[in-house]
Amino acid sequence: MIYSFADIILPVAVKGSFTYSIPDEFSDDVKPGMRVLVRFGNRKIYSGIICKLHNVAPDLKNIRPIMELADTVQIANERQLAHWRWISDYYLCSRGEVMNAAVPSAFFPEGDISTSVIEKYSPREEMFIVLAKEFTDKELNEILDKLKKAPKQAEFLITYLDRTGYTRGSEIFPVRKSSLLKESGSSPEVFNALVKKGIMNSVSLEVGRLKDYGNNKEPLKILSESQQTAFNSIKNSFNKKDIVLLHGVTSSGKTEIYIHLIEEQLKLGKQVLYMLPEIALTTQIILRLQKHFGAVTGVYHSRFNDQEKVEIWKRVADEDPETGYRLILGVRSSIFLPFSDLGLVIIDEEHDGSYKQHDPAPRYHARDSAIILAALHKAKTLLGSASPSVESYNNTINGKYGLAELKERYSQIKLPEIIVANTREAYRKKLMVSHFTPELLHAVDEALGKNEQVVLFQNRRGFSPYVECPECGWIPVCIQCAVNLTYHKGINKMMCHYCGYSSGMPHACGNCGSTGLVTRGFGTEKIEDEIKIVFPAARVGRMDQDTTRSKNSFNRIIRDFEEQRIDILIGTQMISKGLDFENLTVVGILNADNLLNYPDFRAHERSFQLIEQVSGRAGRRKKQGKVIIQTSDPGNKIIRLVLRHDYLSMFRIQSEERATFNYPPFCRMIRISLKHKERSSLNHFADILGNDLKGLFGKRILGPEFPVISQIQLWYIKTILIKIERERSIVRAKDMIRDAISRLEKEKGAGGLKIAIDVDPY
Ligand code: ADP
Ligand code: ZN
Ligand code: ZN
């Protein structure tokens, strides 16, 4: 079939795709999913992707031709194109915005756009680095000891060990020399020195043959009786339903069940996508997967550079079972990889808020989008969680999803004992030591005495969330946002966590001039400082956004904790999820109040989930763990439920509340946010849109109003919330919203507005 026209997705924020004619010279070669060069707008050249070929002449006088084909192969397959279309329709964004999020930008280079990146990655011989022999743990420790005098060599070796997860004479994994040098920031001389010492070696391998190099895989763990029951129940449910929720308490062995399901799919020749909410988690899980599945396992997340992303992209698209990736472990953006034949999608910690992208567009939910992806492949989806989201659990009740359960921890270890420590009372009785209650200090002390480890959770980074003048109450705020500045002691700066603005610590009050400014509240940095004072002999580590900026920092901190070079690890929600440490027995939640009091309809659900999740890190292997929750409100109903690990009551109470007050999952929500640099113009345009929408939707419109943070980077913000009943057509509602926004954009002076639509903004 010869086609005359191609619809092309361009990296622009205009809705839809654009039709171009296909010159005869290209007509044999064009396929959907290929990159092409075209002119758009004022003679600018763009590279875009063909989404459709057809013979329907568009109703335009002047149809431009495709200028050039950028590749000989398709970049995206047809299922991906269909998936992008769904995302742009559902989340009300342009297909170009979806494409931008989906495709590594190396595919759209600036400047010379005609040379294909993909071609640079054809199979070839490359240098790889391996260990010189299968060292034992003891030998490795001796080597690392000796290398203390050569820190660069030690760093290089540790990077290799991190990357491969080498332990106790396990198989030696080759790592590409170029990437290891780069990752560790080492020079070739550093590596050569290690070769001379007989510690490492290089080998030349054909990239495609990587897999042969390690075939002695570890057999799967044998499932316990209750795990086997859950496994069977998942498979039975899959006979009737496409989506199943595995509700299993923390450390019940959900991951082991996933591994068994993955094995079945790989044997069938299918691909598997395994999603996690946080990059930090991939470090541990990837090792568990590679042990069993070897080199067909790949990882994908935003910390890879563009060239690496292209390489992963290509290996996912590679359908050869010897050279391609069959199993991908990834965070939310991994839904965009070019899978050819998915059999199963696993979404672990399905309730986690990090699956939702809030900015920029596409504002997609990776769990919901992955379910659609799975459907396009006729694949099954397994959601897993110890405390499922209210909407997913609700879907098991209304019959949309199957449900499988695991109610006990592996090897019958009890769920952790929860101790509620009343901070208000402790302050009153003067029993607090800095921010620590006697209960917490006692538990930490006991654990350290037995050489066990401790995690302290505080959901704020930095030293103090704000600084205050005790004389007049003045608080320094960001010059661009309506936000208090957080004090970071290590760098001695005040930082805005919204825009990144920073300034020095003021010497005097900006209002009354008094010099006695004090820090208020506490973040992870302050906890680190103070716990060191209370336990001077303990080795203390910290994991938050500030300590994990470099690519390998996650690995290093997690490894240090695993290998017990850290006794007390302090962290934000990064440490709350999925991590599995053998010797961790005590978890402290330093301030549950700021979780419970968050102004959002999901605050209670989320704090229950978070506390359950953090608690779940304690006592996973040998004995029951202990969790200390510090709060000024020990009678809080969510805390009472956490005490009993009572998920079902939490779910029931939340469902009733949401049904009564009309919140999801009983309605749908769309939030429009408007930004303008002038407050009066913002008010003006927000009212126009608000009134227009009220005319269409009546009482379903809430706002316009200023959100809690009403100004970011000099932009004033107002939001309008639309709640639509489940029974109404959401498609029609979205059309009406889109039309209303087009009308607003045509208003005089509306050019200074930024408009963002967020579908399911929770
Ligand atoms: P979850 O994913 O539910 O938190 P994991 O799969 O991480 O639980 O299991 C918790 C711990 O118990 C892990 O260290 C895991 O290796 C171990 N474990 C779970 N199931 C088994 C099994 N069937 N055989 C051996 N070890 C197991
Ligand atoms: Zn700011
Ligand atoms: Zn003052």
PDB file of C-alpha atoms and ligand atoms in Angstrom, residues 478 480-481 496 498-501 713, ligand 2:
ATOM      1  CA  CYS A 478      12.069  33.074  49.573  1.00  0.00           C
ATOM      2  CA  GLN A 480      10.493  34.403  44.628  1.00  0.00           C
ATOM      3  CA  CYS A 481       8.009  32.123  46.386  1.00  0.00           C
ATOM      4  CA  CYS A 496      13.972  27.384  49.134  1.00  0.00           C
ATOM      5  CA  TYR A 498      10.466  24.937  45.798  1.00  0.00           C
ATOM      6  CA  CYS A 499      12.708  26.931  43.466  1.00  0.00           C
ATOM      7  CA  GLY A 500      16.219  26.232  44.736  1.00  0.00           C
ATOM      8  CA  TYR A 501      16.924  29.865  45.655  1.00  0.00           C
ATOM      9  CA  GLN A 713       9.308  31.732  41.365  1.00  0.00           C
TER      10      GLN A 713
HETATM   11 ZN    ZN B   2      11.627  29.863  46.064  1.00  0.00          ZN
END
